Coordinates of N, CA and C in Angstrom, one line a residue:
M1 N -135.0 -42.3 -24.9 CA -135.0 -42.2 -23.3 C -136.5 -41.6 -23.1
E2 N -136.9 -42.0 -21.9 CA -138.2 -41.6 -21.3 C -138.1 -40.4 -20.5
V3 N -138.9 -39.4 -20.8 CA -138.8 -38.1 -20.2 C -140.4 -37.7 -19.7
L4 N -140.6 -37.6 -18.2 CA -141.8 -37.5 -17.7 C -142.2 -36.0 -17.8
I5 N -143.3 -35.7 -18.5 CA -143.8 -34.4 -18.6 C -145.3 -34.4 -18.0
G6 N -145.5 -33.7 -17.0 CA -146.6 -33.8 -16.5 C -147.1 -35.3 -15.9
N7 N -148.0 -35.9 -16.3 CA -148.3 -37.4 -16.0 C -148.0 -38.1 -17.2
V8 N -147.5 -37.9 -18.1 CA -147.3 -38.6 -19.4 C -145.6 -38.8 -19.5
S9 N -145.2 -40.1 -19.8 CA -144.0 -40.2 -20.2 C -143.7 -40.2 -21.7
L10 N -142.9 -39.5 -22.0 CA -142.5 -39.2 -23.6 C -141.6 -39.9 -24.0
E11 N -141.6 -40.6 -25.2 CA -140.2 -41.3 -25.8 C -139.5 -40.1 -26.5
V12 N -138.3 -40.0 -26.1 CA -137.5 -38.7 -26.7 C -136.4 -39.4 -27.4
E13 N -135.8 -38.8 -28.4 CA -134.5 -39.3 -29.3 C -133.8 -38.2 -29.3
Q14 N -132.5 -38.3 -29.2 CA -131.6 -37.2 -29.1 C -130.2 -37.6 -30.1
S15 N -129.7 -36.9 -31.2 CA -128.5 -37.0 -31.8 C -127.8 -36.1 -32.1
G16 N -126.6 -36.0 -32.8 CA -126.1 -34.8 -33.2 C -125.4 -34.0 -32.3
A17 N -124.6 -32.8 -32.6 CA -124.2 -31.9 -31.6 C -124.2 -30.5 -32.3
G18 N -124.1 -29.4 -31.3 CA -124.1 -28.1 -32.0 C -124.8 -27.2 -30.9
D19 N -124.5 -26.0 -31.1 CA -125.3 -25.0 -30.3 C -126.5 -24.6 -30.5
L20 N -126.9 -24.9 -31.9 CA -128.3 -24.8 -32.3 C -129.1 -26.4 -32.1
A21 N -130.2 -26.4 -31.6 CA -131.0 -27.8 -31.5 C -132.3 -27.5 -32.4
L22 N -132.5 -28.5 -33.1 CA -133.9 -28.8 -33.8 C -134.6 -29.6 -33.1
V23 N -136.1 -29.0 -32.9 CA -136.7 -29.7 -32.2 C -138.2 -30.1 -33.2
F24 N -138.2 -31.5 -33.4 CA -139.1 -31.8 -34.6 C -140.5 -32.4 -33.8
L25 N -141.7 -31.9 -34.6 CA -142.9 -32.3 -33.9 C -143.6 -33.2 -35.3
H26 N -143.9 -34.4 -35.0 CA -144.5 -35.3 -36.1 C -145.9 -34.9 -36.5
Y27 N -146.3 -35.6 -37.6 CA -147.6 -35.4 -38.1 C -148.7 -36.3 -37.1
W28 N -150.0 -36.1 -37.5 CA -151.1 -37.0 -36.9 C -150.8 -38.3 -37.5
G29 N -150.6 -39.4 -36.7 CA -150.2 -40.6 -37.3 C -148.9 -41.0 -37.3
G30 N -148.0 -40.0 -37.1 CA -146.4 -40.3 -37.0 C -146.0 -40.8 -35.7
T31 N -144.5 -40.8 -35.7 CA -143.9 -40.9 -34.4 C -142.4 -40.1 -34.7
H32 N -141.5 -40.1 -33.7 CA -140.3 -39.7 -34.0 C -139.6 -40.4 -35.0
R33 N -139.9 -41.6 -35.4 CA -139.2 -42.1 -36.6 C -139.7 -41.7 -37.9
T34 N -140.7 -40.8 -37.8 CA -141.0 -40.1 -39.1 C -140.0 -39.4 -39.9
W35 N -139.1 -38.9 -39.0 CA -137.9 -38.0 -39.2 C -136.6 -38.6 -39.5
T36 N -136.4 -39.8 -39.1 CA -135.4 -40.4 -39.1 C -134.4 -40.3 -40.4
K37 N -134.9 -40.2 -41.5 CA -134.1 -40.1 -42.9 C -133.8 -38.7 -43.1
L38 N -134.7 -37.8 -42.6 CA -134.5 -36.5 -42.9 C -133.3 -36.0 -41.9
T39 N -133.5 -36.3 -40.4 CA -132.4 -35.9 -39.5 C -131.1 -36.5 -39.7
A40 N -131.0 -37.6 -40.6 CA -129.6 -38.3 -40.6 C -128.7 -37.3 -41.6
E41 N -129.6 -36.4 -42.4 CA -129.0 -35.3 -43.3 C -128.3 -34.1 -42.3
L42 N -129.0 -34.0 -41.2 CA -128.6 -32.7 -40.3 C -127.8 -32.9 -39.2
E43 N -127.9 -34.2 -38.8 CA -127.1 -34.5 -37.2 C -125.8 -34.1 -37.2
S44 N -125.1 -34.1 -38.4 CA -123.6 -33.3 -38.5 C -123.4 -32.0 -38.2
S45 N -124.4 -31.3 -38.3 CA -124.4 -29.7 -37.9 C -125.1 -29.5 -36.8
Y46 N -126.0 -30.1 -36.4 CA -127.0 -29.5 -35.3 C -127.4 -30.7 -34.3
R47 N -127.9 -30.3 -33.2 CA -128.4 -31.1 -32.1 C -129.8 -31.4 -32.6
I48 N -130.1 -32.7 -32.6 CA -131.5 -33.1 -33.2 C -132.4 -33.8 -32.0
V49 N -133.4 -33.4 -31.8 CA -134.5 -33.7 -30.7 C -135.6 -34.1 -31.4
T50 N -136.2 -35.4 -31.5 CA -137.6 -35.7 -32.1 C -138.3 -36.8 -30.8
Y51 N -139.5 -36.8 -30.8 CA -140.0 -37.5 -29.7 C -141.5 -37.7 -30.4
D52 N -142.1 -38.9 -29.6 CA -143.6 -39.1 -29.8 C -144.4 -38.3 -28.8
M53 N -145.2 -37.7 -29.6 CA -146.2 -36.8 -28.9 C -147.1 -37.7 -28.1
R54 N -147.8 -37.3 -27.1 CA -148.7 -38.2 -26.1 C -149.6 -39.1 -27.2
G55 N -149.9 -40.4 -26.6 CA -150.7 -41.2 -27.5 C -150.2 -42.0 -28.4
W56 N -148.9 -41.4 -28.9 CA -148.5 -42.0 -30.2 C -147.2 -43.0 -29.9
G57 N -146.8 -43.8 -30.8 CA -145.5 -44.5 -30.6 C -145.3 -45.2 -29.1
K58 N -144.2 -44.5 -28.8 CA -143.9 -45.4 -27.3 C -144.2 -44.8 -26.1
S59 N -144.8 -43.2 -26.5 CA -145.1 -42.3 -25.3 C -146.4 -42.8 -24.8
G60 N -146.5 -42.3 -23.4 CA -147.8 -42.9 -22.4 C -149.0 -42.1 -23.0
A61 N -150.0 -43.0 -22.7 CA -151.3 -42.8 -23.3 C -151.9 -41.8 -22.1
A62 N -153.0 -40.8 -22.8 CA -153.7 -40.1 -21.7 C -154.9 -39.9 -22.3
T63 N -155.9 -39.6 -21.6 CA -157.4 -39.7 -21.6 C -157.7 -38.3 -22.1
N64 N -157.0 -37.2 -22.2 CA -157.1 -36.0 -22.6 C -155.9 -35.2 -22.6
G65 N -155.8 -33.7 -23.1 CA -154.7 -33.1 -23.4 C -154.2 -33.3 -24.9
Y66 N -155.1 -33.3 -25.6 CA -154.7 -33.3 -27.1 C -155.2 -32.0 -27.9
S67 N -155.6 -31.1 -27.4 CA -156.0 -29.7 -27.9 C -154.5 -29.4 -28.3
I68 N -154.6 -28.2 -29.3 CA -153.4 -27.7 -30.0 C -152.7 -26.7 -28.6
A69 N -153.4 -26.3 -28.0 CA -152.9 -25.6 -26.8 C -152.1 -26.8 -25.7
A70 N -152.8 -27.9 -25.4 CA -152.1 -28.8 -24.5 C -151.0 -29.3 -25.1
L71 N -151.0 -29.7 -26.5 CA -149.7 -30.4 -26.9 C -148.4 -29.2 -27.4
A72 N -148.9 -28.0 -27.2 CA -147.9 -26.8 -27.3 C -147.4 -26.8 -25.9
D73 N -148.1 -26.9 -24.7 CA -147.6 -26.8 -23.4 C -146.8 -27.9 -23.4
E74 N -147.1 -29.2 -23.8 CA -146.1 -30.4 -23.7 C -144.6 -30.0 -24.3
A75 N -144.8 -29.7 -25.5 CA -143.5 -29.2 -26.2 C -142.7 -28.3 -25.7
Q76 N -143.4 -27.3 -25.1 CA -142.7 -26.3 -24.1 C -142.1 -27.0 -23.0
S77 N -142.8 -27.8 -22.2 CA -142.3 -28.4 -21.2 C -141.1 -29.3 -21.3
L78 N -141.1 -29.9 -22.4 CA -139.9 -30.9 -22.9 C -138.9 -30.2 -23.2
I79 N -138.9 -28.9 -23.9 CA -137.8 -28.1 -24.4 C -137.0 -27.5 -22.8
E80 N -138.1 -27.0 -21.9 CA -137.3 -26.6 -20.9 C -136.9 -27.7 -20.0
H81 N -137.4 -28.9 -19.9 CA -136.7 -30.2 -19.4 C -135.3 -30.3 -19.8
L82 N -135.2 -30.3 -21.1 CA -133.8 -30.7 -21.8 C -132.9 -29.4 -21.8
G83 N -133.3 -28.3 -21.4 CA -132.5 -27.2 -21.0 C -131.8 -26.6 -22.3
L84 N -132.9 -26.4 -23.5 CA -132.3 -26.0 -24.7 C -132.5 -24.5 -24.7
S85 N -131.1 -23.9 -24.9 CA -131.1 -22.4 -24.8 C -131.2 -21.8 -26.1
K86 N -131.3 -22.4 -27.2 CA -131.2 -21.9 -28.5 C -131.7 -22.9 -29.4
Y87 N -132.9 -22.9 -29.9 CA -133.5 -23.9 -30.8 C -134.6 -23.6 -31.8
V88 N -134.8 -24.4 -32.8 CA -135.6 -24.1 -34.0 C -136.7 -24.9 -34.0
L89 N -138.0 -24.7 -34.1 CA -138.9 -25.9 -34.0 C -139.3 -26.0 -35.5
I90 N -139.5 -27.5 -35.6 CA -139.8 -27.9 -37.0 C -141.1 -28.7 -36.8
G91 N -142.0 -28.4 -37.2 CA -143.3 -29.0 -37.2 C -143.9 -29.8 -38.6
H92 N -144.5 -30.8 -38.7 CA -145.2 -31.4 -39.8 C -146.6 -31.4 -39.5
S93 N -147.5 -31.0 -40.5 CA -148.9 -31.1 -40.5 C -149.4 -30.6 -39.2
M94 N -150.2 -31.7 -38.6 CA -150.5 -31.5 -36.9 C -149.3 -31.0 -36.3
G95 N -148.4 -31.3 -36.3 CA -147.0 -30.6 -35.6 C -146.7 -29.6 -36.1
G96 N -147.0 -29.0 -37.2 CA -146.8 -27.8 -37.6 C -147.8 -26.7 -37.0
K97 N -149.1 -27.1 -36.9 CA -150.1 -26.2 -36.2 C -149.6 -26.1 -34.7
V98 N -149.2 -27.1 -34.0 CA -148.8 -26.9 -32.6 C -147.3 -26.2 -32.7
A99 N -146.7 -26.3 -33.6 CA -145.4 -25.5 -33.5 C -145.9 -24.0 -33.8
Q100 N -146.8 -23.7 -34.5 CA -147.2 -22.4 -34.9 C -147.7 -21.5 -33.5
L101 N -148.3 -22.4 -32.7 CA -148.9 -21.9 -31.4 C -147.8 -21.7 -30.6
V102 N -146.9 -22.6 -30.4 CA -145.5 -22.6 -29.2 C -144.9 -21.2 -29.9
A103 N -144.7 -21.1 -31.3 CA -143.9 -20.0 -31.5 C -144.6 -18.5 -31.4
S104 N -145.9 -18.5 -31.3 CA -146.6 -17.3 -31.3 C -146.6 -17.0 -29.8
R105 N -146.0 -17.7 -28.8 CA -145.8 -17.2 -27.4 C -144.3 -16.9 -27.3
N106 N -143.8 -16.9 -28.2 CA -142.2 -16.1 -28.3 C -141.7 -16.5 -27.0
P107 N -141.4 -18.0 -26.8 CA -140.6 -18.4 -25.7 C -139.3 -18.1 -25.7
P108 N -138.4 -18.1 -24.6 CA -137.2 -17.8 -24.7 C -136.6 -18.8 -25.5
G109 N -135.3 -18.7 -26.3 CA -134.5 -19.4 -26.7 C -135.1 -20.0 -28.2
L110 N -136.2 -19.5 -28.7 CA -136.7 -19.9 -30.0 C -136.0 -19.1 -30.9
A111 N -135.1 -19.4 -32.0 CA -134.7 -18.9 -33.0 C -135.2 -18.8 -34.4
G112 N -136.1 -19.7 -34.7 CA -136.5 -20.0 -35.8 C -137.7 -21.1 -36.1
L113 N -138.5 -21.1 -36.9 CA -139.7 -21.8 -37.2 C -139.5 -22.5 -38.5
V114 N -139.9 -23.6 -38.5 CA -139.9 -24.5 -40.0 C -141.2 -25.2 -39.8
L115 N -142.2 -24.9 -40.9 CA -143.3 -25.6 -41.1 C -143.4 -26.5 -42.4
V116 N -143.6 -27.6 -42.1 CA -143.5 -28.8 -43.2 C -144.9 -29.1 -43.4
A117 N -145.2 -28.9 -44.6 CA -146.7 -29.1 -45.0 C -147.6 -28.9 -43.9
P118 N -147.7 -27.8 -43.2 CA -148.3 -27.4 -41.9 C -149.7 -27.3 -42.2
A119 N -150.6 -27.9 -41.1 CA -152.0 -27.8 -40.9 C -152.2 -26.1 -40.8
T120 N -153.2 -25.5 -41.2 CA -153.3 -24.2 -41.1 C -153.6 -23.8 -39.9
P121 N -153.5 -22.4 -39.4 CA -153.7 -22.0 -38.2 C -155.5 -21.7 -38.2
T122 N -156.3 -21.6 -39.2 CA -157.4 -21.6 -39.3 C -158.4 -22.9 -39.5
P123 N -159.6 -22.9 -39.0 CA -160.3 -24.2 -38.7 C -160.2 -24.9 -40.4
S124 N -160.4 -26.3 -40.5 CA -160.2 -27.0 -41.7 C -161.2 -26.9 -42.8
H125 N -162.3 -26.8 -42.3 CA -163.5 -26.6 -43.1 C -163.7 -28.0 -44.1
F126 N -163.1 -29.0 -43.6 CA -163.6 -30.1 -44.6 C -164.8 -30.6 -44.7
P127 N -165.3 -31.2 -45.9 CA -166.8 -31.5 -45.8 C -166.8 -33.0 -44.8
E128 N -168.1 -33.1 -44.7 CA -168.4 -34.3 -43.5 C -167.8 -35.5 -44.1
E129 N -167.9 -35.9 -45.1 CA -167.3 -37.0 -46.0 C -165.8 -37.3 -45.9
A130 N -165.1 -35.9 -45.8 CA -163.5 -36.2 -45.5 C -163.5 -36.5 -44.3
K131 N -164.3 -35.6 -43.4 CA -164.0 -35.8 -42.0 C -164.1 -37.2 -41.3
Q132 N -165.1 -37.9 -42.0 CA -165.4 -39.4 -41.7 C -164.0 -40.3 -42.0
Q133 N -163.7 -40.1 -43.3 CA -162.5 -40.8 -43.8 C -161.4 -40.4 -42.9
Q134 N -161.2 -39.4 -42.4 CA -159.8 -39.1 -41.4 C -160.4 -39.9 -40.1
I135 N -161.4 -39.7 -39.7 CA -161.6 -40.6 -38.3 C -161.4 -42.0 -38.5
H136 N -161.6 -42.5 -39.7 CA -161.4 -43.9 -39.9 C -159.7 -44.2 -40.6
A137 N -159.1 -43.6 -40.7 CA -157.9 -43.5 -41.4 C -156.8 -44.3 -41.0
Y138 N -156.7 -44.7 -39.6 CA -155.9 -45.5 -38.9 C -156.8 -46.5 -38.1
D139 N -158.1 -47.0 -38.7 CA -158.5 -48.1 -38.1 C -157.7 -49.4 -38.1
N140 N -157.1 -49.7 -39.1 CA -156.4 -51.0 -39.5 C -155.6 -50.9 -40.4
R141 N -154.8 -52.0 -40.7 CA -153.4 -51.8 -41.7 C -154.0 -51.3 -43.1
E142 N -155.4 -51.9 -43.5 CA -155.6 -51.6 -44.9 C -156.1 -49.9 -45.1
T143 N -156.7 -49.7 -43.8 CA -157.1 -48.1 -43.9 C -155.9 -47.3 -44.1
V144 N -154.8 -47.7 -43.2 CA -153.4 -46.9 -43.3 C -152.7 -46.8 -44.5
I145 N -152.9 -48.1 -45.1 CA -152.1 -48.3 -46.4 C -152.8 -47.2 -47.4
Q146 N -154.3 -47.2 -47.4 CA -155.0 -46.4 -48.2 C -154.8 -44.9 -47.9
T147 N -154.4 -44.6 -46.7 CA -154.2 -43.0 -46.3 C -152.6 -42.9 -46.8
I148 N -151.7 -43.7 -46.6 CA -150.5 -43.6 -47.5 C -150.6 -43.3 -48.7
S149 N -151.2 -44.1 -49.5 CA -151.4 -43.6 -50.9 C -152.1 -42.3 -51.2
F150 N -152.8 -41.7 -50.4 CA -153.2 -40.7 -50.6 C -152.2 -39.4 -50.3
L151 N -151.6 -39.6 -49.0 CA -150.6 -38.8 -48.5 C -149.4 -38.7 -49.3
S152 N -148.8 -39.6 -49.6 CA -147.5 -39.8 -50.4 C -147.7 -39.6 -52.0
A153 N -146.7 -38.8 -52.5 CA -146.7 -38.8 -53.8 C -146.1 -39.8 -54.6
H154 N -145.2 -40.8 -54.1 CA -145.0 -41.9 -54.6 C -144.9 -43.1 -53.8
R155 N -145.3 -44.3 -53.6 CA -145.4 -45.0 -52.6 C -143.9 -45.2 -52.1
P156 N -143.9 -45.5 -50.8 CA -142.4 -45.8 -50.0 C -142.3 -47.1 -50.2
D157 N -140.9 -47.5 -50.0 CA -140.5 -49.1 -50.1 C -141.1 -49.6 -49.0
A158 N -141.2 -50.9 -49.0 CA -142.0 -51.8 -48.2 C -141.5 -51.5 -46.8
K159 N -140.1 -51.5 -46.3 CA -139.8 -51.2 -45.1 C -140.6 -50.0 -44.4
M160 N -140.5 -48.9 -45.4 CA -141.2 -47.5 -44.8 C -142.7 -47.7 -44.7
V161 N -143.2 -48.5 -45.4 CA -144.5 -48.7 -45.5 C -145.0 -49.5 -44.2
E162 N -144.2 -50.3 -43.8 CA -144.4 -51.4 -42.6 C -144.3 -50.2 -41.3
Q163 N -143.1 -49.6 -41.5 CA -143.0 -48.5 -40.2 C -144.2 -47.5 -40.1
I164 N -144.7 -47.0 -41.1 CA -145.9 -46.0 -41.1 C -146.9 -46.8 -40.5
V165 N -147.1 -48.0 -41.0 CA -148.3 -48.6 -40.6 C -148.2 -49.0 -39.3
Q166 N -147.1 -49.5 -38.6 CA -146.9 -49.5 -37.2 C -147.1 -48.3 -36.3
D167 N -146.6 -47.2 -37.0 CA -146.7 -45.9 -36.2 C -148.2 -45.6 -36.0
S168 N -148.7 -45.5 -37.3 CA -150.1 -45.1 -37.2 C -151.2 -46.0 -36.4
L169 N -150.9 -47.1 -36.5 CA -151.8 -48.0 -35.6 C -151.4 -47.8 -34.0
S170 N -150.2 -47.5 -33.6 CA -149.5 -47.2 -32.2 C -150.6 -46.2 -31.4
G171 N -151.2 -45.4 -32.3 CA -151.8 -44.3 -31.6 C -152.8 -44.9 -30.6
T172 N -153.5 -44.3 -29.5 CA -154.3 -44.4 -28.8 C -155.8 -43.9 -29.4
T173 N -156.9 -44.5 -28.9 CA -158.1 -44.0 -29.5 C -158.1 -42.5 -29.4
E174 N -158.1 -42.0 -28.4 CA -158.1 -40.6 -27.9 C -157.2 -39.9 -28.8
A175 N -156.0 -40.2 -29.0 CA -155.0 -39.5 -30.0 C -155.6 -39.6 -31.4
K176 N -156.2 -40.7 -31.8 CA -156.5 -40.9 -33.2 C -157.7 -39.8 -33.6
L177 N -158.5 -39.8 -32.6 CA -159.8 -39.1 -32.7 C -159.8 -37.7 -32.4
A178 N -158.8 -37.2 -31.6 CA -158.7 -35.7 -31.2 C -158.5 -34.9 -32.3
W179 N -157.6 -35.1 -33.1 CA -157.3 -34.4 -34.3 C -158.5 -34.2 -35.5
P180 N -158.9 -35.2 -35.8 CA -160.1 -34.9 -37.0 C -161.3 -34.5 -36.4
T181 N -161.5 -34.8 -35.2 CA -162.8 -34.3 -34.5 C -162.8 -33.1 -33.7
S182 N -161.7 -32.6 -33.6 CA -161.6 -31.3 -32.8 C -160.4 -30.4 -33.2
A183 N -159.3 -30.8 -32.7 CA -158.0 -29.8 -32.7 C -157.9 -29.3 -34.3
I184 N -158.3 -30.1 -35.5 CA -158.0 -29.7 -36.8 C -158.8 -28.6 -36.9
D185 N -159.9 -28.2 -36.1 CA -160.7 -27.0 -36.2 C -160.7 -26.1 -35.3
E186 N -159.4 -26.2 -34.6 CA -159.3 -25.1 -33.6 C -158.6 -23.8 -34.4
D187 N -159.0 -22.7 -34.1 CA -158.6 -21.5 -34.7 C -157.5 -20.7 -33.8
I188 N -156.4 -20.7 -34.4 CA -155.3 -20.0 -33.7 C -154.6 -18.8 -34.5
S189 N -155.6 -18.3 -35.5 CA -155.1 -17.4 -36.6 C -154.7 -16.2 -35.7
A190 N -155.3 -15.8 -34.9 CA -155.0 -14.6 -34.1 C -153.8 -14.5 -33.6
E191 N -153.4 -15.7 -33.0 CA -152.3 -16.1 -32.2 C -150.9 -16.1 -33.2
V192 N -150.9 -16.4 -34.4 CA -149.9 -16.7 -35.1 C -149.4 -15.4 -35.7
S193 N -150.2 -14.4 -35.8 CA -149.7 -13.0 -36.1 C -148.9 -12.5 -35.1
N194 N -148.5 -13.0 -34.1 CA -147.3 -12.6 -33.0 C -146.2 -13.5 -33.2
I195 N -146.2 -14.1 -34.1 CA -144.6 -14.9 -34.5 C -143.7 -14.0 -34.9
S196 N -142.5 -14.0 -34.4 CA -141.9 -12.8 -34.5 C -140.2 -13.4 -35.1
V197 N -140.2 -14.8 -35.0 CA -139.0 -15.4 -35.5 C -138.8 -15.6 -37.2
P198 N -137.7 -15.8 -37.7 CA -137.6 -16.2 -39.2 C -138.4 -17.6 -39.2
T199 N -139.4 -17.6 -40.3 CA -140.3 -18.6 -40.6 C -140.3 -19.0 -41.9
L200 N -140.0 -20.7 -42.3 CA -140.0 -21.1 -43.5 C -141.1 -21.9 -43.6
V201 N -141.8 -22.2 -44.7 CA -143.0 -23.1 -44.9 C -142.5 -23.7 -45.9
L202 N -142.6 -25.1 -45.9 CA -142.2 -26.0 -46.9 C -143.7 -26.8 -47.5
A203 N -143.9 -26.8 -48.8 CA -145.0 -27.3 -49.1 C -144.8 -28.5 -50.4
G204 N -145.3 -29.5 -50.4 CA -145.1 -30.6 -51.4 C -145.8 -30.0 -52.7
E205 N -145.0 -30.2 -53.7 CA -145.4 -29.7 -55.1 C -146.7 -30.7 -55.3
L206 N -146.7 -31.8 -55.0 CA -148.0 -32.7 -55.4 C -148.8 -33.1 -54.1
D207 N -148.9 -32.2 -53.3 CA -149.7 -32.3 -51.9 C -151.1 -32.3 -52.3
R208 N -151.9 -33.5 -51.9 CA -153.3 -33.3 -52.2 C -154.2 -33.0 -51.0
L209 N -153.7 -33.1 -50.0 CA -154.2 -32.6 -48.6 C -154.3 -31.0 -48.5
D210 N -153.1 -30.6 -48.5 CA -153.1 -29.1 -48.3 C -152.3 -28.5 -49.6
S211 N -153.1 -27.7 -50.4 CA -152.5 -27.3 -51.4 C -151.6 -26.1 -51.3
I212 N -150.6 -26.0 -52.3 CA -149.6 -24.5 -52.4 C -150.5 -23.2 -52.1
E213 N -151.5 -23.1 -52.8 CA -152.3 -22.0 -52.6 C -152.8 -21.8 -51.4
Q214 N -153.3 -22.8 -50.8 CA -153.8 -22.7 -49.3 C -152.8 -22.4 -48.4
H215 N -151.5 -23.0 -48.5 CA -150.4 -22.4 -47.7 C -150.2 -21.0 -47.8
R216 N -150.3 -20.5 -49.0 CA -150.1 -19.2 -49.4 C -151.1 -18.1 -48.8
R217 N -152.6 -18.6 -48.6 CA -153.4 -17.9 -48.2 C -153.7 -18.1 -46.7
E218 N -153.4 -19.3 -46.2 CA -154.0 -19.4 -44.9 C -152.5 -19.6 -43.7
V219 N -151.4 -19.4 -44.4 CA -150.2 -19.6 -43.5 C -149.3 -18.5 -43.7
I220 N -148.8 -18.4 -44.9 CA -147.9 -17.3 -45.5 C -148.4 -15.9 -45.1
A221 N -149.8 -15.7 -45.3 CA -150.1 -14.5 -45.3 C -150.3 -14.0 -43.8
R222 N -150.3 -15.0 -43.0 CA -150.7 -14.5 -41.5 C -149.6 -14.4 -40.7
I223 N -148.4 -15.0 -41.1 CA -147.3 -15.2 -40.1 C -146.3 -14.1 -41.0
P224 N -146.1 -13.1 -39.9 CA -145.2 -11.9 -40.5 C -143.9 -12.4 -41.2
G225 N -143.5 -12.0 -42.4 CA -142.3 -12.4 -42.9 C -142.0 -14.0 -43.3
A226 N -143.2 -14.7 -43.2 CA -142.9 -16.0 -43.6 C -142.4 -16.1 -45.0
R227 N -141.7 -17.0 -45.4 CA -141.4 -17.2 -46.9 C -141.8 -18.7 -47.1
L228 N -142.2 -19.2 -48.4 CA -142.5 -20.3 -48.8 C -141.5 -20.9 -49.8
E229 N -141.3 -22.2 -49.6 CA -140.6 -22.9 -50.6 C -141.5 -24.2 -51.1
I230 N -141.2 -24.5 -52.4 CA -141.8 -25.6 -52.7 C -141.0 -26.9 -52.8
I231 N -141.1 -28.1 -52.3 CA -140.0 -29.2 -52.6 C -140.8 -30.2 -53.8
P232 N -140.0 -30.3 -54.9 CA -140.5 -30.9 -55.9 C -140.6 -32.4 -55.7
H233 N -141.8 -33.0 -56.3 CA -141.9 -34.4 -56.3 C -142.6 -35.1 -55.1
S234 N -142.8 -34.1 -54.2 CA -143.3 -34.6 -53.0 C -144.9 -34.4 -52.7
G235 N -145.4 -35.2 -51.9 CA -146.8 -35.2 -51.5 C -147.0 -34.3 -49.9
H236 N -147.9 -34.8 -49.2 CA -148.0 -34.1 -48.0 C -147.0 -35.0 -47.0
L237 N -146.4 -35.9 -47.3 CA -145.3 -36.6 -46.3 C -143.9 -36.2 -46.8
L238 N -143.7 -35.0 -46.6 CA -142.3 -34.6 -47.1 C -141.2 -35.2 -46.4
P239 N -141.0 -35.4 -45.2 CA -139.9 -36.0 -44.4 C -139.7 -37.5 -45.1
I240 N -140.9 -38.1 -45.7 CA -140.7 -39.6 -46.0 C -140.6 -39.5 -47.7
D241 N -141.3 -38.7 -48.4 CA -141.3 -38.6 -49.7 C -140.1 -37.9 -50.5
E242 N -139.4 -37.1 -49.8 CA -138.3 -36.1 -50.1 C -137.3 -35.9 -48.9
P243 N -136.8 -36.7 -48.2 CA -136.2 -36.4 -47.0 C -134.8 -35.5 -47.2
V244 N -134.0 -35.9 -48.2 CA -132.7 -35.2 -48.7 C -133.3 -33.9 -48.9
R245 N -134.0 -33.6 -50.0 CA -134.5 -32.3 -50.5 C -134.9 -31.5 -49.2
T246 N -135.8 -32.0 -48.5 CA -136.3 -31.2 -47.4 C -135.2 -30.9 -46.3
A247 N -134.5 -31.8 -46.0 CA -133.4 -31.5 -45.2 C -132.5 -30.4 -45.8
K248 N -132.1 -30.4 -47.1 CA -131.4 -29.2 -47.8 C -131.9 -28.0 -47.5
A249 N -133.3 -27.7 -47.8 CA -134.3 -26.6 -47.7 C -134.0 -26.2 -46.4
I250 N -134.1 -27.4 -45.4 CA -134.0 -26.5 -43.9 C -132.8 -25.9 -43.5
D251 N -131.7 -26.9 -44.0 CA -130.3 -26.5 -43.7 C -129.9 -25.1 -44.1
S252 N -130.1 -24.9 -45.6 CA -130.1 -23.6 -46.1 C -130.8 -22.4 -45.5
F253 N -132.0 -22.7 -45.0 CA -132.7 -21.8 -44.2 C -132.0 -21.4 -43.1
L254 N -131.5 -22.3 -42.5 CA -130.9 -22.0 -41.0 C -129.6 -21.4 -41.2
K255 N -128.8 -21.6 -42.2 CA -127.4 -21.0 -42.5 C -128.0 -19.6 -42.8
R256 N -128.7 -19.5 -43.6 CA -129.0 -18.1 -44.0 C -129.3 -16.9 -42.9
Y257 N -130.1 -17.7 -42.0 CA -130.2 -16.6 -40.8 C -129.2 -16.9 -39.4
R258 N -128.3 -17.7 -39.9 CA -126.9 -17.9 -38.8 C -126.0 -17.1 -39.0
S259 N -126.0 -16.8 -40.2 CA -124.6 -15.9 -40.9 C -124.9 -14.5 -40.6

């Protein structure tokens, strides 16, 4: 369904049922479809909310509003629109950085935070060559496939590769450029120290973009009480590489804090 948030129409998908909602925020280059295999494992126990961030997938385009703060505002506005009284934020990579900022505001109804291979709250400090590679990661089909090869620990099947290609190429120019040229280097490290809900950080054992040590140093050390769990055989794309293992880790975490 389409939900108008401000002046942008967001594509929102809902499934499942339960008193606790799980709100998923996708990575840079993803859409709500990134989560499909993972959420299939959870929808029997939880209300599932996935959506395309502005400029991606079927959501509307915008010439601005791609800062971490703007994307966090958008997520909060959507949650309020849907009337979610109790929910957990689950953010992947870029979506993880957005989720960290939302959680740092301690909004009403937030019951927990799951960060899936999250971008750090500190600036990336990537060398210029790496930044240029990111800027051109989603130029065309060939560059997307090259990016998949780097981010995934094992090449997804042909159907999933095609989905990722379509999703990555769906982004507007503004959405594609905002992350590698600006948002990735925003510093929200002071804000995340205010996070007060139970927090789980999931890291891919074979992640070549964000190492396990980086998660320990830049994320775990900055969020009070956060705990780290490593997902075996996974690269940066945990929801695609290991959706079942990742879903089980999320479910176990949620059951631990609900009991």
